[in-house]
CSV table of C-alpha atoms in Angstrom, one decimal:
chain,number,residue,atom,x,y,z
A,1,UNK,CA,45.5,-13.4,54.0
A,2,UNK,CA,43.3,-11.1,56.2
A,3,UNK,CA,43.6,-7.5,54.6
A,4,UNK,CA,42.5,-4.5,56.7
A,5,UNK,CA,39.5,-3.4,56.1
A,6,UNK,CA,39.3,0.4,54.8
A,7,UNK,CA,38.3,3.5,57.2
A,8,UNK,CA,34.8,4.3,55.0
A,9,UNK,CA,32.8,2.5,52.6
A,10,UNK,CA,33.9,1.2,49.0
A,11,UNK,CA,31.7,1.6,46.2
A,12,UNK,CA,31.5,-2.1,46.1
A,13,UNK,CA,30.2,-2.3,49.7
A,14,UNK,CA,27.4,-0.1,48.4
A,15,UNK,CA,24.1,-1.8,47.2
A,16,UNK,CA,22.9,-1.9,43.8
A,17,UNK,CA,19.8,-1.0,44.4
A,18,UNK,CA,20.5,1.9,47.0
A,19,UNK,CA,22.9,3.6,44.1
A,20,UNK,CA,19.7,3.1,41.7
A,21,UNK,CA,17.3,4.7,44.0
A,22,UNK,CA,19.0,7.4,45.3
A,23,UNK,CA,20.2,8.0,41.5
A,24,UNK,CA,16.5,8.0,40.9
A,25,UNK,CA,15.4,10.3,43.4
A,26,UNK,CA,18.0,12.7,43.0
A,27,UNK,CA,17.4,13.2,39.0
A,28,UNK,CA,13.6,13.8,39.9
A,29,UNK,CA,13.6,16.0,43.2
A,30,UNK,CA,16.9,17.9,41.8
A,31,UNK,CA,16.8,18.5,37.6
A,32,UNK,CA,20.1,19.0,36.1
A,33,UNK,CA,20.2,23.5,35.8
A,34,UNK,CA,22.1,22.5,32.3
A,35,UNK,CA,18.7,21.1,31.2
A,36,UNK,CA,16.7,23.7,32.4
A,37,UNK,CA,18.8,26.7,31.3
A,38,UNK,CA,19.3,25.9,27.7
A,39,UNK,CA,15.5,25.6,26.8
A,40,UNK,CA,14.9,29.1,28.5
A,41,UNK,CA,18.0,30.8,26.7
A,42,UNK,CA,16.9,29.4,23.7
A,43,UNK,CA,13.3,31.2,24.5
A,44,UNK,CA,15.2,34.6,25.2
A,45,UNK,CA,17.0,34.3,22.3
A,46,UNK,CA,14.2,34.4,19.9
A,47,UNK,CA,12.4,36.9,22.2
A,48,UNK,CA,15.4,38.8,21.7
A,49,UNK,CA,15.6,38.4,17.7
A,50,UNK,CA,11.8,39.0,17.2
A,51,UNK,CA,12.4,42.5,19.0
A,52,UNK,CA,15.6,43.4,17.1
A,53,UNK,CA,13.9,42.5,13.9
A,54,UNK,CA,10.9,44.6,14.6
A,55,UNK,CA,13.6,47.6,15.5
A,56,UNK,CA,15.2,47.4,12.2
A,57,UNK,CA,12.2,47.3,10.3
A,58,UNK,CA,11.1,50.7,12.2
A,59,UNK,CA,14.5,52.2,11.6
A,60,UNK,CA,14.2,50.9,7.4
A,61,UNK,CA,10.7,52.6,7.5
A,62,UNK,CA,11.4,55.9,9.0
A,63,UNK,CA,14.5,56.5,6.6
A,64,UNK,CA,12.4,55.2,3.8
A,65,UNK,CA,9.7,57.7,5.1
A,66,UNK,CA,12.8,60.5,5.3
A,67,UNK,CA,13.8,60.1,2.0
A,68,UNK,CA,10.6,60.1,0.4
A,69,UNK,CA,9.8,63.4,2.1
A,70,UNK,CA,12.7,64.8,1.1
A,71,UNK,CA,12.2,63.8,-2.7
A,72,UNK,CA,8.7,65.1,-2.4
A,73,UNK,CA,9.6,68.1,-0.4
A,74,UNK,CA,12.0,69.4,-3.3
A,75,UNK,CA,10.5,72.7,-4.7
A,76,UNK,CA,9.8,72.2,-8.3
A,77,UNK,CA,11.6,74.2,-10.7
A,78,UNK,CA,10.0,77.1,-12.2
A,79,UNK,CA,8.3,76.5,-15.9
A,80,UNK,CA,10.2,78.0,-18.5
A,81,UNK,CA,9.0,80.5,-21.2
A,82,UNK,CA,11.4,80.0,-24.4
A,83,UNK,CA,11.7,82.8,-26.8
A,84,UNK,CA,13.2,81.8,-29.9
A,85,UNK,CA,14.3,84.5,-32.4
A,86,UNK,CA,16.1,86.5,-34.0
A,87,UNK,CA,17.5,90.1,-33.5
A,88,UNK,CA,14.2,91.9,-32.7
A,89,UNK,CA,14.1,89.9,-29.5
A,90,UNK,CA,17.8,89.5,-29.0
A,91,UNK,CA,18.1,93.5,-28.1
A,92,UNK,CA,20.0,94.4,-31.0
A,93,UNK,CA,21.7,97.7,-30.7
A,94,UNK,CA,20.6,98.4,-27.2
A,95,UNK,CA,21.6,96.9,-23.8
A,96,UNK,CA,20.1,93.3,-23.5
A,97,UNK,CA,18.5,94.7,-20.2
A,98,UNK,CA,16.4,96.9,-22.3
A,99,UNK,CA,15.1,94.5,-24.6
A,100,UNK,CA,11.2,93.2,-24.8
A,101,UNK,CA,12.3,89.8,-23.1
A,102,UNK,CA,14.2,91.0,-20.2
A,103,UNK,CA,11.2,93.5,-19.5
A,104,UNK,CA,9.0,90.4,-19.8
A,105,UNK,CA,10.8,88.5,-17.1
A,106,UNK,CA,10.7,91.7,-15.0
A,107,UNK,CA,7.1,92.0,-15.5
A,108,UNK,CA,6.0,88.4,-14.7
A,109,UNK,CA,8.2,88.7,-11.1
A,110,UNK,CA,6.0,92.0,-10.3
A,111,UNK,CA,2.8,90.3,-11.3
A,112,UNK,CA,3.4,87.1,-9.3
A,113,UNK,CA,4.4,84.9,-12.2
A,114,UNK,CA,6.8,82.4,-11.1
A,115,UNK,CA,8.0,81.4,-14.8
A,116,UNK,CA,11.9,81.7,-16.1
A,117,UNK,CA,12.5,83.3,-19.4
A,118,UNK,CA,15.2,81.5,-21.3
A,119,UNK,CA,16.0,84.3,-24.7
A,120,UNK,CA,17.4,81.6,-27.2
A,121,UNK,CA,17.2,84.1,-29.9
A,122,UNK,CA,20.2,84.9,-32.3
A,123,UNK,CA,20.8,87.9,-34.4
A,124,UNK,CA,20.6,87.5,-38.0
A,125,UNK,CA,18.4,83.8,-37.4
A,126,UNK,CA,16.4,82.6,-40.4
A,127,UNK,CA,13.6,80.7,-40.0
A,128,UNK,CA,15.9,77.2,-41.0
A,129,UNK,CA,18.0,78.2,-38.7
A,130,UNK,CA,15.9,78.2,-35.6
A,131,UNK,CA,14.2,75.2,-37.0
A,132,UNK,CA,17.8,73.6,-36.4
A,133,UNK,CA,18.4,74.9,-32.8
A,134,UNK,CA,14.8,73.9,-31.5
A,135,UNK,CA,15.0,70.5,-30.9
A,136,UNK,CA,18.3,71.1,-28.5
A,137,UNK,CA,16.4,74.1,-26.8
A,138,UNK,CA,13.2,71.9,-26.3
A,139,UNK,CA,15.5,69.5,-24.7
A,140,UNK,CA,17.6,71.2,-22.5
A,141,UNK,CA,14.9,73.6,-20.8
A,142,UNK,CA,11.6,71.8,-21.6
A,143,UNK,CA,9.6,74.7,-22.2
A,144,UNK,CA,5.6,75.1,-20.4
A,145,UNK,CA,5.5,78.3,-23.5
A,146,UNK,CA,7.6,79.0,-26.8
A,147,UNK,CA,7.4,82.3,-27.9
A,148,UNK,CA,8.1,81.8,-31.1
A,149,UNK,CA,9.4,84.8,-33.4
A,150,UNK,CA,11.0,84.4,-36.6
A,151,UNK,CA,10.8,84.7,-39.8
A,152,UNK,CA,11.8,88.5,-40.8
A,153,UNK,CA,15.4,87.8,-42.2
A,154,UNK,CA,13.8,84.9,-44.6
A,155,UNK,CA,11.9,88.5,-45.6
A,156,UNK,CA,14.5,90.6,-45.7
A,157,UNK,CA,16.9,88.3,-47.7
A,158,UNK,CA,13.9,87.8,-50.1
A,159,UNK,CA,13.7,83.9,-49.1
A,160,UNK,CA,10.9,81.7,-50.2
A,161,UNK,CA,8.1,82.2,-48.4
A,162,UNK,CA,7.1,78.6,-48.7
A,163,UNK,CA,9.9,77.6,-47.5
A,164,UNK,CA,9.8,79.6,-44.3
A,165,UNK,CA,6.0,79.0,-43.7
A,166,UNK,CA,7.1,75.2,-43.6
A,167,UNK,CA,9.8,75.7,-40.9
A,168,UNK,CA,7.5,77.9,-38.8
A,169,UNK,CA,5.1,75.1,-39.0
A,170,UNK,CA,7.3,72.4,-38.2
A,171,UNK,CA,8.9,74.5,-35.3
A,172,UNK,CA,5.0,75.1,-33.9
A,173,UNK,CA,4.6,71.4,-34.2
A,174,UNK,CA,7.8,70.3,-32.6
A,175,UNK,CA,6.8,72.5,-29.7
A,176,UNK,CA,3.3,71.0,-29.2
A,177,UNK,CA,4.7,67.9,-29.3
A,178,UNK,CA,7.2,69.0,-26.5
A,179,UNK,CA,4.3,69.5,-24.4
A,180,UNK,CA,4.5,73.1,-24.5
A,181,UNK,CA,2.0,76.0,-25.4
A,182,UNK,CA,3.0,78.1,-28.6
A,183,UNK,CA,2.7,82.2,-29.3
A,184,UNK,CA,3.7,83.2,-32.7
A,185,UNK,CA,4.6,86.6,-33.5
A,186,UNK,CA,4.2,87.9,-37.0
A,187,UNK,CA,6.2,90.3,-38.3
A,188,UNK,CA,5.6,92.8,-41.6
A,189,UNK,CA,8.1,93.7,-44.3
A,190,UNK,CA,8.7,97.0,-45.1
A,191,UNK,CA,6.8,98.0,-49.1
A,192,UNK,CA,9.8,98.4,-51.1
A,193,UNK,CA,9.9,94.4,-51.2
A,194,UNK,CA,7.0,94.6,-53.5
A,195,UNK,CA,3.5,94.2,-53.0
A,196,UNK,CA,3.5,90.4,-54.0
A,197,UNK,CA,6.1,89.3,-52.1
A,198,UNK,CA,5.0,91.3,-48.9
A,199,UNK,CA,1.5,90.0,-49.2
A,200,UNK,CA,2.3,86.4,-49.7
A,201,UNK,CA,5.0,87.0,-46.5
A,202,UNK,CA,2.2,89.1,-44.6
A,203,UNK,CA,0.1,86.1,-44.9
A,204,UNK,CA,1.8,83.4,-43.6
A,205,UNK,CA,1.1,84.0,-39.7
A,206,UNK,CA,-2.1,84.3,-39.6
A,207,UNK,CA,-2.4,81.3,-41.7
A,208,UNK,CA,-0.1,79.0,-39.3
A,209,UNK,CA,-2.1,80.7,-36.7
A,210,UNK,CA,-5.8,79.0,-37.9
A,211,UNK,CA,-4.0,76.0,-39.1
A,212,UNK,CA,-2.3,75.3,-35.7
A,213,UNK,CA,-5.1,77.0,-33.5
A,214,UNK,CA,-1.8,79.2,-31.6
A,215,UNK,CA,-2.6,82.8,-30.7
A,216,UNK,CA,-1.2,85.2,-33.1
A,217,UNK,CA,0.8,89.1,-32.2
A,218,UNK,CA,-0.3,90.0,-35.9
A,219,UNK,CA,3.0,92.6,-36.2
A,220,UNK,CA,5.3,92.5,-33.0
A,221,UNK,CA,6.1,96.1,-34.0
A,222,UNK,CA,2.8,97.6,-34.0
A,223,UNK,CA,3.1,101.3,-32.4
A,224,UNK,CA,6.7,101.4,-33.1
A,225,UNK,CA,7.3,101.2,-36.5
A,226,UNK,CA,5.1,103.8,-37.7
A,227,UNK,CA,7.5,106.4,-35.5
A,228,UNK,CA,10.7,106.6,-37.2
A,229,UNK,CA,11.6,108.6,-33.9
A,230,UNK,CA,11.3,105.3,-32.0
A,231,UNK,CA,13.9,103.2,-34.4
A,232,UNK,CA,17.2,103.2,-34.6
A,233,UNK,CA,19.6,104.5,-37.2
A,234,UNK,CA,18.5,101.4,-39.0
A,235,UNK,CA,15.0,102.1,-39.4
A,236,UNK,CA,14.3,98.3,-38.3
A,237,UNK,CA,15.1,98.1,-34.6
A,238,UNK,CA,13.8,99.9,-31.7
A,239,UNK,CA,15.6,102.1,-29.7
A,240,UNK,CA,15.2,101.1,-25.6
A,241,UNK,CA,12.0,103.1,-24.6
A,242,UNK,CA,10.3,101.8,-27.5
A,243,UNK,CA,10.4,98.1,-26.1
A,244,UNK,CA,8.0,98.8,-23.7
A,245,UNK,CA,5.7,99.2,-26.3
A,246,UNK,CA,6.9,96.1,-27.8
A,247,UNK,CA,6.6,93.8,-24.8
A,248,UNK,CA,2.6,95.4,-24.6
A,249,UNK,CA,1.9,94.1,-27.7
A,250,UNK,CA,3.3,90.5,-26.9
A,251,UNK,CA,1.6,90.6,-23.4
A,252,UNK,CA,-1.9,91.2,-24.5
A,253,UNK,CA,-1.9,87.5,-26.1
A,254,UNK,CA,1.0,86.1,-24.0
A,255,UNK,CA,-1.1,86.7,-20.7
A,256,UNK,CA,-4.0,84.2,-21.9
A,257,UNK,CA,-1.3,81.1,-21.8
A,258,UNK,CA,0.3,82.4,-18.0
A,259,UNK,CA,-0.6,80.7,-14.8
A,260,UNK,CA,-0.2,81.9,-11.4
A,261,UNK,CA,3.1,80.0,-9.9
A,262,UNK,CA,3.6,81.9,-6.5
């Protein structure tokens, strides 16, 4: 049976050699776009990844620098002068602002010293009570200087001079171990306590100053106690105007321990 011929050529009529040559020519002369695009896209992606990583590193570096600058630029806290004493430093009987400790803070400021004064004095405290409180005060305030004014109440109560000396010695040691300089303020008892006791009492302060190599104000109330009109009715605590002289007594020895901070 004769079948009618199709209008165009069929695959069967094409020569295998022609198909092979045509296909080969097309693969060489016109490579697939997909084959050439993939490597190019991959290379660009790597470039973008490297660029992005570099940007991220720079951002992190800038952030770290900003943080470090903020920390380093933070103003340091002013060094502390810690006064630990009894009523003679707590401004007993007068306004706190009139006491020698408050006046000390004012003088430091006007003379360009950037210290902060912390008055941890309590009326009636003995050396034993001060020793009990001192570790907490040292931990809380981390003072650069400790002004130690205690012992008067030990003497007025007739307590053991040996125990008082041991308490004050321990306070000096603790203060030094905390990195603070120490200024010791001495006190004298009235003569009515008897010569033996008053002499033993008075000898404690210079002995401690010598043993522990700390500056000493021999008598805190020098120039004040000799003037009855400068004392309150109890005959022991200075009136407000006399507190300036008390400060001057302290300043003579304190000045050598100070450093300009402003």
